[in-house]
Amino acid sequence: MAVAAAGLVLAGCGQGAKSASGGDSIAKLEIMAPADPGGGWDQTARSMQTAVQGAKLANSVQVTNVGGAGGTVGLQKLVNERSESFLMITGLVMVGAVETNASSARLEETTPIARLTAEDEVVVVPSDSPHKTIDDLLKAVEEKGKGVSITGGSAGGTDHILAGMLLKAKNIDSAKLNYVPYSGGGESLAALLGNKVDAGISGIGEYKEQIKAGKLRALGTSGPNPVPDLNVPTFKELGVELINWRGVVAPASISAEAKQRLTKLVTEMHASEQWKEELSKKGWTDTFLTGSEFSTFMAKEIGRVKPALQNIGLVK
């Protein structure tokens, strides 16, 4: 089954010290982030390293970075890996990158281990914008087409996918979408505050402080539940729900015993105080999921992202 987004690798699975639950821990753990240092996938890998080491679930933990092509370079490495203790952190961004990059390596070629965290998306406009609701913004897109600009992260990423889903929910021709991609949240924020674009889409963390300061107005969030301190509706009434999730996967070739061992390690990490501290520090939402439930979740994500990308013309 497939997995997506940020990457991690656990390497070398010998027997080592006793884990917190009394079982044997993994001797050597390599965590590979399929991205350059500093981003969300890398942060997840290093937080995992901190928690696993702190909880003494492995004798040694090493983080490596394999960046490129939206994580698909790292995914190719994972697909070719034969170690029984190799993990990659993945997520929604990689689901899209596999399609937009026509990657020969597929998430279906991995073994799902666990979903770890997620972040809701938020749609914002400058505080002096005439658009008070998401319906106002979408009506403007329908009437003015490319005269309304919406900024967000890289083309084909989570922000772009959400824009396409919102237009489709209102039966608006995707050709009318004027999406302005930026590589980082800082650039899109500057464009919004400088009134160079009409609206922006990003993870809540990127815009939260400016929303609180009254410089941006939130029109709604993309998760299943309202965000308590934002006091704006979700897009569920439009039939749209999307979370930018991250998780871990292993090579497809691993044995059932190795899958069980890796799942046990990640489950013990998730229960540790060290991981809870990392979640709190980073402001991540805990969305832990393992087993068949995670496999089913990933399959559904893969199944719905390609049509969303086709709708906005990024995939044939």
XYZ file of C-alpha atoms in Angstrom:
316
model
C 0.000 0.000 0.000
C 1.156 3.541 -0.480
C 2.414 6.236 1.715
C 3.027 9.967 1.232
C 4.866 13.203 2.011
C 7.880 13.596 4.357
C 10.530 10.962 4.663
C 12.311 8.953 7.239
C 14.572 5.954 7.197
C 15.222 3.461 9.945
C 18.247 1.387 9.142
C 19.869 -1.649 10.706
C 17.542 -3.703 12.767
C 19.549 -5.748 15.194
C 18.584 -6.523 18.728
C 19.800 -3.955 21.192
C 18.883 -2.457 24.507
C 15.531 -3.029 26.141
C 12.816 -0.617 25.069
C 10.632 1.309 27.479
C 8.028 -1.446 27.328
C 10.577 -4.106 28.133
C 11.038 -5.522 24.608
C 14.244 -5.511 22.581
C 14.891 -2.205 20.833
C 16.297 -1.641 17.342
C 20.083 -1.412 17.411
C 20.647 1.144 14.655
C 18.003 3.512 13.347
C 18.603 5.742 10.313
C 15.959 8.367 9.654
C 15.941 9.655 6.083
C 14.067 12.854 5.309
C 13.326 13.036 1.543
C 14.026 16.765 1.561
C 16.765 19.282 2.283
C 17.419 20.340 5.900
C 15.080 22.843 7.539
C 11.665 21.993 6.113
C 8.732 20.142 7.640
C 9.900 16.665 6.626
C 13.364 17.302 8.031
C 11.888 18.716 11.250
C 9.709 15.619 11.613
C 12.693 13.319 11.109
C 14.777 15.167 13.703
C 11.905 15.316 16.198
C 11.511 11.584 15.770
C 15.245 11.153 16.343
C 15.034 13.188 19.556
C 12.049 11.213 20.850
C 13.399 7.762 19.954
C 16.759 8.519 21.553
C 15.172 10.120 24.595
C 12.867 7.152 25.152
C 15.785 4.734 24.563
C 13.932 2.846 21.826
C 17.066 2.414 19.683
C 20.768 2.219 20.493
C 21.651 4.819 17.860
C 19.634 7.092 15.586
C 20.990 8.889 12.517
C 19.156 11.372 10.287
C 20.026 11.704 6.599
C 18.562 13.998 3.924
C 17.775 12.987 0.349
C 16.186 16.019 -1.294
C 14.742 16.569 -4.741
C 11.587 16.455 -6.869
C 9.071 16.885 -4.046
C 10.432 13.914 -2.128
C 10.334 11.454 -5.021
C 14.137 11.122 -5.132
C 13.998 9.888 -1.541
C 11.018 7.689 -2.406
C 13.067 5.990 -5.145
C 15.778 5.272 -2.582
C 13.185 3.762 -0.259
C 11.705 1.574 -3.011
C 15.170 0.157 -3.763
C 16.029 -0.350 -0.077
C 16.219 -3.928 1.202
C 16.902 -3.259 4.898
C 14.195 -4.543 7.220
C 14.557 -1.504 9.472
C 14.361 1.347 6.992
C 11.644 4.022 7.369
C 10.766 7.160 5.425
C 8.598 10.032 6.617
C 6.032 10.922 3.997
C 2.780 12.810 3.593
C 0.280 14.566 1.378
C 2.925 16.662 -0.420
C 4.586 13.502 -1.730
C 1.260 12.105 -2.933
C 0.979 15.104 -5.238
C 4.663 15.107 -6.229
C 4.478 11.500 -7.421
C 1.794 12.549 -9.910
C 3.156 15.937 -11.006
C 6.692 14.549 -11.474
C 5.421 11.366 -13.171
C 7.613 9.485 -10.702
C 8.534 5.904 -11.567
C 8.635 5.199 -7.826
C 5.130 4.969 -6.386
C 3.796 5.193 -2.855
C 1.961 1.952 -3.537
C 5.417 0.331 -3.469
C 5.902 1.044 0.230
C 4.699 -0.468 3.504
C 2.583 1.973 5.543
C 3.656 2.148 9.182
C 1.964 5.151 10.841
C 0.410 8.554 10.340
C 1.984 10.930 12.863
C 0.836 14.536 12.539
C -1.315 16.863 10.489
C -1.929 20.545 9.980
C -5.109 22.170 8.698
C -4.908 24.594 5.794
C -6.346 28.094 6.040
C -7.531 30.506 3.331
C -6.815 34.166 4.115
C -7.219 37.608 2.566
C -5.667 40.963 3.550
C -7.607 42.651 6.358
C -8.913 45.366 4.011
C -10.148 42.866 1.408
C -13.787 43.133 0.291
C -14.071 39.348 0.604
C -15.631 38.510 3.971
C -16.357 34.813 3.355
C -15.054 31.952 1.232
C -18.221 32.277 -0.878
C -17.309 35.922 -1.588
C -13.847 34.915 -2.772
C -15.051 32.050 -4.954
C -17.780 34.232 -6.476
C -15.099 36.778 -7.392
C -13.036 34.025 -9.072
C -16.106 32.920 -11.021
C -16.813 36.468 -12.188
C -13.274 37.796 -12.748
C -11.337 34.613 -13.473
C -7.600 35.229 -13.528
C -8.244 38.768 -12.320
C -8.285 37.236 -8.823
C -4.890 35.921 -7.681
C -4.429 33.284 -4.978
C -0.974 32.564 -3.594
C 0.383 29.495 -1.857
C 3.222 26.987 -1.858
C 4.722 25.191 -4.829
C 2.593 24.223 -7.827
C 0.886 20.893 -7.229
C 1.358 21.072 -3.470
C -1.247 20.975 -0.715
C -2.213 24.651 -1.081
C -2.692 24.333 -4.838
C -4.730 21.147 -4.424
C -7.032 22.869 -1.918
C -7.575 25.802 -4.307
C -8.610 23.355 -7.012
C -10.960 21.486 -4.663
C -12.674 24.706 -3.598
C -13.283 25.754 -7.203
C -14.609 22.321 -8.104
C -16.981 22.398 -5.118
C -18.625 25.463 -6.671
C -18.445 24.080 -10.231
C -16.061 26.862 -11.259
C -13.902 26.165 -14.333
C -10.360 25.428 -13.119
C -9.016 27.450 -16.068
C -10.129 30.534 -14.124
C -7.687 29.814 -11.286
C -4.796 32.275 -11.101
C -2.515 30.475 -8.650
C 0.752 32.212 -7.742
C 3.196 29.668 -6.254
C 5.992 30.554 -3.839
C 8.592 28.202 -2.430
C 8.165 29.456 1.126
C 5.427 30.799 3.388
C 7.414 33.973 4.010
C 7.220 35.005 0.362
C 3.493 34.401 0.108
C 2.967 36.327 3.350
C 4.896 39.302 1.966
C 2.775 39.225 -1.207
C -0.421 39.213 0.884
C 0.668 42.002 3.213
C 1.845 44.044 0.221
C -1.552 43.584 -1.487
C 0.160 41.971 -4.476
C -2.322 39.062 -4.375
C -5.980 38.788 -3.410
C -5.858 35.690 -1.204
C -3.493 33.100 0.217
C -3.558 29.432 1.212
C -1.132 27.788 3.622
C -0.819 25.705 6.736
C -2.310 27.550 9.700
C 1.106 27.957 11.326
C 2.382 30.111 8.456
C -0.339 32.777 8.803
C -1.547 32.425 12.387
C 0.367 35.345 13.922
C -0.704 37.743 11.174
C -4.328 36.622 11.588
C -4.112 37.247 15.343
C -2.528 40.644 14.701
C -5.450 41.606 12.456
C -3.324 41.965 9.316
C -4.956 38.997 7.613
C -8.552 37.753 7.714
C -9.150 34.005 7.790
C -12.058 32.825 5.644
C -12.049 29.192 6.697
C -10.007 26.091 7.458
C -9.749 22.750 5.684
C -9.737 20.221 8.535
C -12.625 18.154 9.889
C -13.141 20.373 12.957
C -13.108 24.146 13.611
C -9.815 25.546 14.938
C -10.684 26.922 18.417
C -8.658 30.138 18.407
C -9.448 31.157 14.806
C -13.251 31.257 15.094
C -13.899 30.648 11.385
C -15.925 27.926 9.633
C -14.501 24.821 8.015
C -15.038 24.033 4.328
C -17.053 20.914 5.159
C -20.289 22.625 4.075
C -18.705 22.827 0.615
C -17.844 19.136 0.782
C -14.130 19.919 1.013
C -11.810 18.457 3.633
C -8.010 18.306 3.427
C -5.241 17.964 6.005
C -1.512 18.276 5.333
C -0.488 15.038 7.031
C 2.862 13.393 7.657
C 3.647 9.806 8.427
C 6.228 7.042 8.088
C 6.544 4.193 5.617
C 8.952 1.288 5.082
C 10.084 -0.650 1.999
C 7.505 -2.964 0.447
C 9.931 -5.876 0.716
C 10.038 -6.104 4.518
C 8.731 -9.151 6.366
C 5.599 -9.205 8.492
C 7.836 -9.452 11.561
C 9.825 -6.372 10.551
C 6.627 -4.412 9.924
C 5.377 -5.384 13.382
C 8.703 -4.377 14.956
C 8.741 -0.977 13.261
C 5.090 -0.340 14.096
C 5.812 -1.206 17.729
C 8.768 1.197 17.841
C 6.777 4.090 16.356
C 3.823 3.326 18.652
C 6.099 3.410 21.716
C 7.667 6.638 20.445
C 4.215 8.169 20.042
C 3.362 7.279 23.657
C 6.597 8.769 25.033
C 6.843 12.058 26.912
C 9.670 13.029 24.552
C 7.367 12.871 21.507
C 4.616 14.774 23.318
C 7.167 17.508 24.037
C 8.126 17.650 20.363
C 4.462 17.963 19.310
C 3.924 20.777 21.787
C 7.115 22.578 20.764
C 6.298 22.421 17.050
C 2.549 23.027 17.429
C 1.730 19.872 15.461
C -1.645 18.128 15.721
C -1.397 14.505 16.842
C -3.223 12.315 14.279
C -1.621 8.960 15.087
C -2.912 6.042 13.034
C -1.432 2.592 12.320
C -2.320 -0.749 10.750
C -5.095 -1.250 8.220
C -6.679 2.097 9.146
C -3.562 3.964 8.007
C -3.272 1.812 4.857
C -6.886 2.597 3.984
C -6.386 6.317 4.693
C -3.353 6.489 2.393
C -5.111 4.629 -0.394
C -7.973 7.123 -0.257
C -5.563 10.088 -0.303
C -3.763 8.725 -3.350
C -7.066 8.033 -5.065
C -8.402 11.559 -4.661
C -5.258 13.656 -5.250
C -4.713 12.656 -8.891
C -8.223 13.763 -9.979
C -7.703 17.032 -8.048
C -4.445 17.665 -9.934
C -6.066 16.722 -13.232
C -8.820 19.236 -12.510
C -6.302 22.087 -12.221
C -4.405 20.930 -15.314
C -1.190 19.750 -13.667
C -1.649 16.086 -14.494
C -3.104 14.551 -17.658
